[in-house]
mmCIF file of C-alpha atoms in Angstrom:
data_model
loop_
_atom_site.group_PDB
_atom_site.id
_atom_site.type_symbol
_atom_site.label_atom_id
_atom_site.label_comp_id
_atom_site.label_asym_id
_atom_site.label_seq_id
_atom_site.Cartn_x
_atom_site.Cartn_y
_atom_site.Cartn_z
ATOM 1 C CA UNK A 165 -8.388 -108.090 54.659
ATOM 2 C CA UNK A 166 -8.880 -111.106 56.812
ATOM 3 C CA UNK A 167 -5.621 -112.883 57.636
ATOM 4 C CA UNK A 168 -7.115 -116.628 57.999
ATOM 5 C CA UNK A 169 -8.206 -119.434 55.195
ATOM 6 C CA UNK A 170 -11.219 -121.298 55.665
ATOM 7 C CA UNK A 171 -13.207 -124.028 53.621
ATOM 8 C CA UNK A 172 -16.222 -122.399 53.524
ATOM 9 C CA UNK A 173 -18.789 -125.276 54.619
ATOM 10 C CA UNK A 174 -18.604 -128.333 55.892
ATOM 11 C CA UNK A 175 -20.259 -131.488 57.115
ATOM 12 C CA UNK A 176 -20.280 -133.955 60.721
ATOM 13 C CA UNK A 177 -22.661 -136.211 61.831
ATOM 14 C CA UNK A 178 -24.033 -135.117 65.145
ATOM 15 C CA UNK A 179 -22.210 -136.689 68.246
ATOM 16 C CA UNK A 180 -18.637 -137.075 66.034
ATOM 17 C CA UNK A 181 -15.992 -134.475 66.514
ATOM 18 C CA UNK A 182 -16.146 -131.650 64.348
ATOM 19 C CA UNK A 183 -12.412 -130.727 63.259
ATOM 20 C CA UNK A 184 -12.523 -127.334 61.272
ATOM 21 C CA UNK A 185 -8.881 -126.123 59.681
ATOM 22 C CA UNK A 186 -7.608 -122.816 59.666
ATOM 23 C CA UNK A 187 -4.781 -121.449 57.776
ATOM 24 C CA UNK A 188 -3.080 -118.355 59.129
ATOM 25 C CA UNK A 189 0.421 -118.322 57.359
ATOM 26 C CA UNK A 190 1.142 -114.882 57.503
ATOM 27 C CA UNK A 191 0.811 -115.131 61.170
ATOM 28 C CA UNK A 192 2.949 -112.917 63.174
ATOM 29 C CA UNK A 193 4.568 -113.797 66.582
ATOM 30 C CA UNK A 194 2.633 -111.520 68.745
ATOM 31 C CA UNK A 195 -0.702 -112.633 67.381
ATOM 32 C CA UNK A 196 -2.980 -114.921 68.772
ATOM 33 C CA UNK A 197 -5.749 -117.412 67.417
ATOM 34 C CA UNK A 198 -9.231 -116.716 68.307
ATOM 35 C CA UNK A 199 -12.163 -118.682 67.476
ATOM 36 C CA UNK A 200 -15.876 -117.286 67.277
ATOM 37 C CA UNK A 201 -19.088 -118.429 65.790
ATOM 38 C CA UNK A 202 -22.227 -117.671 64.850
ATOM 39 C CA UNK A 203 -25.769 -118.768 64.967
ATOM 40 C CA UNK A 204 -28.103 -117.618 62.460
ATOM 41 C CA UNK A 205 -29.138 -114.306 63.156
ATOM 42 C CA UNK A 206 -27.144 -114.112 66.323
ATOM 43 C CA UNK A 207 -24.347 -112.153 67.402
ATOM 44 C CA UNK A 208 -21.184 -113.631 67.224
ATOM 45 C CA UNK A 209 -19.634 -115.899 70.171
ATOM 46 C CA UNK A 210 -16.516 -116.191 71.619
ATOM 47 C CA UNK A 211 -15.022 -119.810 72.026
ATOM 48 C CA UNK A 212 -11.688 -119.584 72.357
ATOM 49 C CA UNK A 213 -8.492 -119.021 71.773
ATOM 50 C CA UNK A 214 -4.622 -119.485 71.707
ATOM 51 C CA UNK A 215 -0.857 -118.495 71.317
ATOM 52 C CA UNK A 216 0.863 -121.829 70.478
ATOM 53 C CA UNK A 217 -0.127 -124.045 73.064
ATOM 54 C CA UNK A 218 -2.735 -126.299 72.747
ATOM 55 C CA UNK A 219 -6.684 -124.986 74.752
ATOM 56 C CA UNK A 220 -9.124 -126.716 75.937
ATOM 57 C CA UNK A 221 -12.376 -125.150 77.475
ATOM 58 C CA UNK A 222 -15.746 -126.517 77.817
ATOM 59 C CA UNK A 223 -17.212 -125.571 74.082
ATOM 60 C CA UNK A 224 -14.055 -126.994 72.341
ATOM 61 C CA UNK A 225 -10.449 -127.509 71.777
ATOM 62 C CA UNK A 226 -7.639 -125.270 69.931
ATOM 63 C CA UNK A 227 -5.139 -127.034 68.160
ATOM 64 C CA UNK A 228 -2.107 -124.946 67.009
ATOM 65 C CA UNK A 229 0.935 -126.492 64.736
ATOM 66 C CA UNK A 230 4.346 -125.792 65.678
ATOM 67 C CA UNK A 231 5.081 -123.422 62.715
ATOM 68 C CA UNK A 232 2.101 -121.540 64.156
ATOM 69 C CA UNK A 233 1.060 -121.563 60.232
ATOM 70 C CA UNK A 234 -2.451 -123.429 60.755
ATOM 71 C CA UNK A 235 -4.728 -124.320 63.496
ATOM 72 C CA UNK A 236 -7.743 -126.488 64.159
ATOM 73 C CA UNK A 237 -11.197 -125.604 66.128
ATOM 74 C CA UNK A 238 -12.273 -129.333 67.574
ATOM 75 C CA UNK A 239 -15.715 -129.243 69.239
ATOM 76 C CA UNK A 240 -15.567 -132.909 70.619
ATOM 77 C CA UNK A 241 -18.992 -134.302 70.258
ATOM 78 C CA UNK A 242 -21.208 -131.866 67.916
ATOM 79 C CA UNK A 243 -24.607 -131.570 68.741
ATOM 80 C CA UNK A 244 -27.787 -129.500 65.977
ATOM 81 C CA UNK A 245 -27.051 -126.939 68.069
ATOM 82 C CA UNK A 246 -23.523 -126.439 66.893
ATOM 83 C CA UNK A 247 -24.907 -125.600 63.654
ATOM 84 C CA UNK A 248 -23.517 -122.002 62.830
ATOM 85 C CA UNK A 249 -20.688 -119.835 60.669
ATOM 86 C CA UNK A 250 -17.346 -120.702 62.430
ATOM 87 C CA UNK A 251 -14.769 -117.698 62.500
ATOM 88 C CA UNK A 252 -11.200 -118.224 62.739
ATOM 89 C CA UNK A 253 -9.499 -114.866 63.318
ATOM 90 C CA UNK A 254 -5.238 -114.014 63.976
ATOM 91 C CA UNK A 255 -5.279 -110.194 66.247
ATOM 92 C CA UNK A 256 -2.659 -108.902 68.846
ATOM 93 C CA UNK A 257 -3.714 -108.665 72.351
ATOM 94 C CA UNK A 258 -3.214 -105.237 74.149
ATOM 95 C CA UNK A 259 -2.679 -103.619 71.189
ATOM 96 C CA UNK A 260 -5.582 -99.955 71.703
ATOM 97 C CA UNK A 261 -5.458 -99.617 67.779
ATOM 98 C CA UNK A 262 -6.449 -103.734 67.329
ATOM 99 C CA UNK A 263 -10.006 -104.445 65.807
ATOM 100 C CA UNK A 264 -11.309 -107.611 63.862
ATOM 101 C CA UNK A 265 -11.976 -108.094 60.960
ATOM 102 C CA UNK A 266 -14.267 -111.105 59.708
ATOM 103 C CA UNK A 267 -13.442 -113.052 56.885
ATOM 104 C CA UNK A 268 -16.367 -115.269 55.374
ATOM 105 C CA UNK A 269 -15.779 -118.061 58.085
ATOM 106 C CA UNK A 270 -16.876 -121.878 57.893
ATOM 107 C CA UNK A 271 -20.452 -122.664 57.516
ATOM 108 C CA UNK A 272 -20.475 -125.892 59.792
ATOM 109 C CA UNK A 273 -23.724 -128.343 59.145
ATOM 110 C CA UNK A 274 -24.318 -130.724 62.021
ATOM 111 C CA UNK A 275 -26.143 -134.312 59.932
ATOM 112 C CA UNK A 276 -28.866 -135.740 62.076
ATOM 113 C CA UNK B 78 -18.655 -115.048 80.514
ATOM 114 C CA UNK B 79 -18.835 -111.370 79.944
ATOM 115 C CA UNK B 80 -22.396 -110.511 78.567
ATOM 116 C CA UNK B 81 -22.866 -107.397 75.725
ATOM 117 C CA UNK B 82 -26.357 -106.807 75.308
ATOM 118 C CA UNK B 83 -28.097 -104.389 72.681
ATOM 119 C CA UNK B 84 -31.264 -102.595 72.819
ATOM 120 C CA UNK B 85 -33.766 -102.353 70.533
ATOM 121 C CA UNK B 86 -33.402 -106.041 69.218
ATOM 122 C CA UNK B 87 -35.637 -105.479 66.327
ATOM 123 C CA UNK B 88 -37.075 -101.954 64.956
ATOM 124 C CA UNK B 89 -39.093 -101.026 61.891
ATOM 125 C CA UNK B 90 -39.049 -97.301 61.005
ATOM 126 C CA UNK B 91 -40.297 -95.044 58.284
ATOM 127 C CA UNK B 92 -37.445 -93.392 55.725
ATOM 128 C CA UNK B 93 -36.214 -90.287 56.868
ATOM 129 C CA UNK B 94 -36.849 -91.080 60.646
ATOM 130 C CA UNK B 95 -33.696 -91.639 62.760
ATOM 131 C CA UNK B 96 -33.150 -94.936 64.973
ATOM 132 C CA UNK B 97 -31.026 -94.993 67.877
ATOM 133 C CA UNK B 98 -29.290 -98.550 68.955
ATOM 134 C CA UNK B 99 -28.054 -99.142 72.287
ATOM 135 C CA UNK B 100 -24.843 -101.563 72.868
ATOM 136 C CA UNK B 101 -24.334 -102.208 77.025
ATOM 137 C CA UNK B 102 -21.520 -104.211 78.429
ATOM 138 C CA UNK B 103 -23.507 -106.139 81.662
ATOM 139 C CA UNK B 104 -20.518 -107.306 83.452
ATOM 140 C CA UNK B 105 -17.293 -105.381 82.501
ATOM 141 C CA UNK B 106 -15.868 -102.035 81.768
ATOM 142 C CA UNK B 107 -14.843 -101.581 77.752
ATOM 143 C CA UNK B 108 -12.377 -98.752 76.766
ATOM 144 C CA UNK B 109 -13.381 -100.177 73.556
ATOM 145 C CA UNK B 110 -16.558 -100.796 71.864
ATOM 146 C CA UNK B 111 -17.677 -102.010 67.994
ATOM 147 C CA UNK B 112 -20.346 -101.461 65.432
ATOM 148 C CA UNK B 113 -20.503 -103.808 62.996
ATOM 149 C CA UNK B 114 -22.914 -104.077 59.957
ATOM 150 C CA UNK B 115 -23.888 -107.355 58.505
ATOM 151 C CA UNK B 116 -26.524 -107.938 55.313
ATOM 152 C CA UNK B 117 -28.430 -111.036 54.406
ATOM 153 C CA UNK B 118 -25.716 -113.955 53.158
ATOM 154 C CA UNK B 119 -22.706 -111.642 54.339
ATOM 155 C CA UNK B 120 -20.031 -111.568 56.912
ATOM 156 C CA UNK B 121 -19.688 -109.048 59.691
ATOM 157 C CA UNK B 122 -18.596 -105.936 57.968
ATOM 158 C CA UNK B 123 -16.622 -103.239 60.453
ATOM 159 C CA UNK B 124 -18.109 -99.963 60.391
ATOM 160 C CA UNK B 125 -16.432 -97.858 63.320
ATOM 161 C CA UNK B 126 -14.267 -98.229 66.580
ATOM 162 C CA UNK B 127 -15.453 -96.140 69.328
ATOM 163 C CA UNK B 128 -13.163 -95.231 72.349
ATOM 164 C CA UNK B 129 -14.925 -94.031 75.686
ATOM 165 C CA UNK B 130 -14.370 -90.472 75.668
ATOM 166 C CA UNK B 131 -13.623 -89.932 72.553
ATOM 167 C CA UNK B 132 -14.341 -89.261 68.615
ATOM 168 C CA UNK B 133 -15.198 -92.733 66.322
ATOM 169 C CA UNK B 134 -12.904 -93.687 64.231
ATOM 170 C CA UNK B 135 -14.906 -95.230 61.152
ATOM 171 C CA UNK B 136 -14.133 -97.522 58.698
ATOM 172 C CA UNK B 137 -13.721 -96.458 54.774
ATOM 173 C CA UNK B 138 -16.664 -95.978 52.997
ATOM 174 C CA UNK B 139 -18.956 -95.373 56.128
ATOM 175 C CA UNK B 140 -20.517 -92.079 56.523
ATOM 176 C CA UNK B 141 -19.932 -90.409 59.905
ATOM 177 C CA UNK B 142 -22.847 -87.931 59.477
ATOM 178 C CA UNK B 143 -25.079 -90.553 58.582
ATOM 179 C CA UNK B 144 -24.081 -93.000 61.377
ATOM 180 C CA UNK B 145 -23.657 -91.341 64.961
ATOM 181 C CA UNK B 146 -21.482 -93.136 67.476
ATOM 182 C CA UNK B 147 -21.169 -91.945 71.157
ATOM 183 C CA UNK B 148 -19.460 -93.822 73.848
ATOM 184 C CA UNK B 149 -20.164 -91.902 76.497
ATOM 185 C CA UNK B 150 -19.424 -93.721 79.724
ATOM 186 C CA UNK B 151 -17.400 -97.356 80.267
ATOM 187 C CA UNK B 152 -20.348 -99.759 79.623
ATOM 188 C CA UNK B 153 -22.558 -98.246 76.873
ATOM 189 C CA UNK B 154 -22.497 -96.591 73.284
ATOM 190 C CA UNK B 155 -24.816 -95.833 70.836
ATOM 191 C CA UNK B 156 -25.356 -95.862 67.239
ATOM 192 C CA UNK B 157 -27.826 -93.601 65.647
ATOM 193 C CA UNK B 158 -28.531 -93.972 61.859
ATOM 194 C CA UNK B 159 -30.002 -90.607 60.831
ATOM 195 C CA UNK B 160 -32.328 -90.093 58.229
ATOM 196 C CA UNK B 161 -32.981 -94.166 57.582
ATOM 197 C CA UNK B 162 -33.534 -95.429 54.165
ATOM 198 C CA UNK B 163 -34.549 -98.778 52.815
ATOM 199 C CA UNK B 164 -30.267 -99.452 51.981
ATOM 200 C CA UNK B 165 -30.009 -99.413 55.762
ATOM 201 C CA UNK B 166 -31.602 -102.145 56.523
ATOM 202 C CA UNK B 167 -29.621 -104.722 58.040
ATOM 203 C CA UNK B 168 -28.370 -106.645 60.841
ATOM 204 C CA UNK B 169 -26.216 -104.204 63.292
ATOM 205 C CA UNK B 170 -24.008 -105.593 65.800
ATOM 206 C CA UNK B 171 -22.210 -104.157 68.624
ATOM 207 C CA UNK B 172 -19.314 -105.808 70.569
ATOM 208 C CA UNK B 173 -17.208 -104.910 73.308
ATOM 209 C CA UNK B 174 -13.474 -105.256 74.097
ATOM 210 C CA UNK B 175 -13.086 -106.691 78.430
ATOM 211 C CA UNK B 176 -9.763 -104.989 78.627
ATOM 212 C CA UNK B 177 -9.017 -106.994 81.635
ATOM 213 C CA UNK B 178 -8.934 -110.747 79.459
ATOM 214 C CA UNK B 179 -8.642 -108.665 76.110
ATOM 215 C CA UNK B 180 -11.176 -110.642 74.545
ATOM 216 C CA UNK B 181 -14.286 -108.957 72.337
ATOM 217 C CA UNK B 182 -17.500 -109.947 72.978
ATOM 218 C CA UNK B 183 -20.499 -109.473 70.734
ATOM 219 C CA UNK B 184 -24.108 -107.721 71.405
ATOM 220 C CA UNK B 185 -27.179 -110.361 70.066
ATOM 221 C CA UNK B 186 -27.217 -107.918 66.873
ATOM 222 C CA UNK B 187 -30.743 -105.623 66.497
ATOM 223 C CA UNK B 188 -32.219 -106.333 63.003
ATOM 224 C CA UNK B 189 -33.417 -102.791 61.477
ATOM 225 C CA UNK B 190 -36.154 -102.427 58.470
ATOM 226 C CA UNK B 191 -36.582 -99.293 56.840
ATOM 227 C CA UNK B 192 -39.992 -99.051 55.420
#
């Protein structure tokens, strides 16, 4: 079973920031936050993720609370493009045995 | 970034006929590779973890006669769905673990229709 709460659609206007929660209180301390989405009738794609620091890369921004509990996705200034199923997913790194496992993800809508 | 690729994208087949899929990683080496299954409306569902050099390990529920997985070298494995029927139709997605950053990437997905 996925590890990670979503609401499973949401609306932003195109060119607003798109802030999309994730809830991941069963966290543990070796797993990290990864982000992926995708684009109908794409594979997947990796944006990003994080431990408990706060990323930043050049598709978006990974905000992580203190508790580790809940994190946010923020792509900065959403374009049509950004139109997909956003995946928020909790795995240990280096671990041989580790796989994901998708839950149903955000469907994100980017408003003309 | 690292680049998975999959090959045939799309293929329509008769039942009964086997289809072979082919999942490359471009840029890296993966100990690790992934075939996922996903239907119309539906998330990514796991079907097996393949290891390079070794046996699949598959998911509950998925038939390892019916779906063949061989990862024979660093960069590529294969999944061949043996005698097709229309219930395997779907979307069928590889990814790829880059052991170096630890991060899975994802194949573009090849969409299969059983006839």
């Amino acid at each position: 079973d996925a590890k990670t709460t979503q609401p499973p659609s949401m609306d932003c206007a195109e060119g607003r920031a798109a802030n999309l929660p994730c809830n991941h209180s069963t966290i543990s301390g070796n797993e990290y936050v990864y982000w992926y989405r995708q684009i109908h009738s794409q594979g997947p794609q990796y944006i990003i993720h994080g431990l408990k620091n706060n990323e930043t890369n050049e598709m978006a921004s990974l905000i992580i609370t203190e508790d580790r509990k809940s994190s946010t996705l923020i792509l900065p200034h959403a374009t049509l493009r950004d139109t997909a199923v956003y995946y928020c997913i909790v795995r240990a790194r280096m671990n041989r045995d580790d796989k994901i496992i998708f839950g149903k993800g955000t469907r994100l809508h980017i408003l003309p | 970034g690292a680049v998975v690729s999959q090959h045939p994208s799309r293929v329509i087949c008769k039942s009964g006929t086997s289809v072979k899929i082919e999942c490359r990683s471009l840029d890296f080496q993966a100990t690790t590779m992934f075939w996922y299954r996903q239907f119309p409306k539906q998330s990514l569902m796991l079907m097996a973890t393949s290891n390079e050099g070794s046996k699949a390990t598959y998911e509950q529920g998925v038939e390892k006669d019916k779906f063949l997985i061989n990862h024979a070298s660093l960069t590529l494995s294969t999944l061949t769905v043996t005698s097709a029927h229309p219930e395997d139709s779907s979307f069928y997605i590889c990814s790829a673990r880059d052991w170096d950053t630890d991060t899975q990437y994802f194949g573009p997905g090849t969409r299969l229709t059983v006839l």
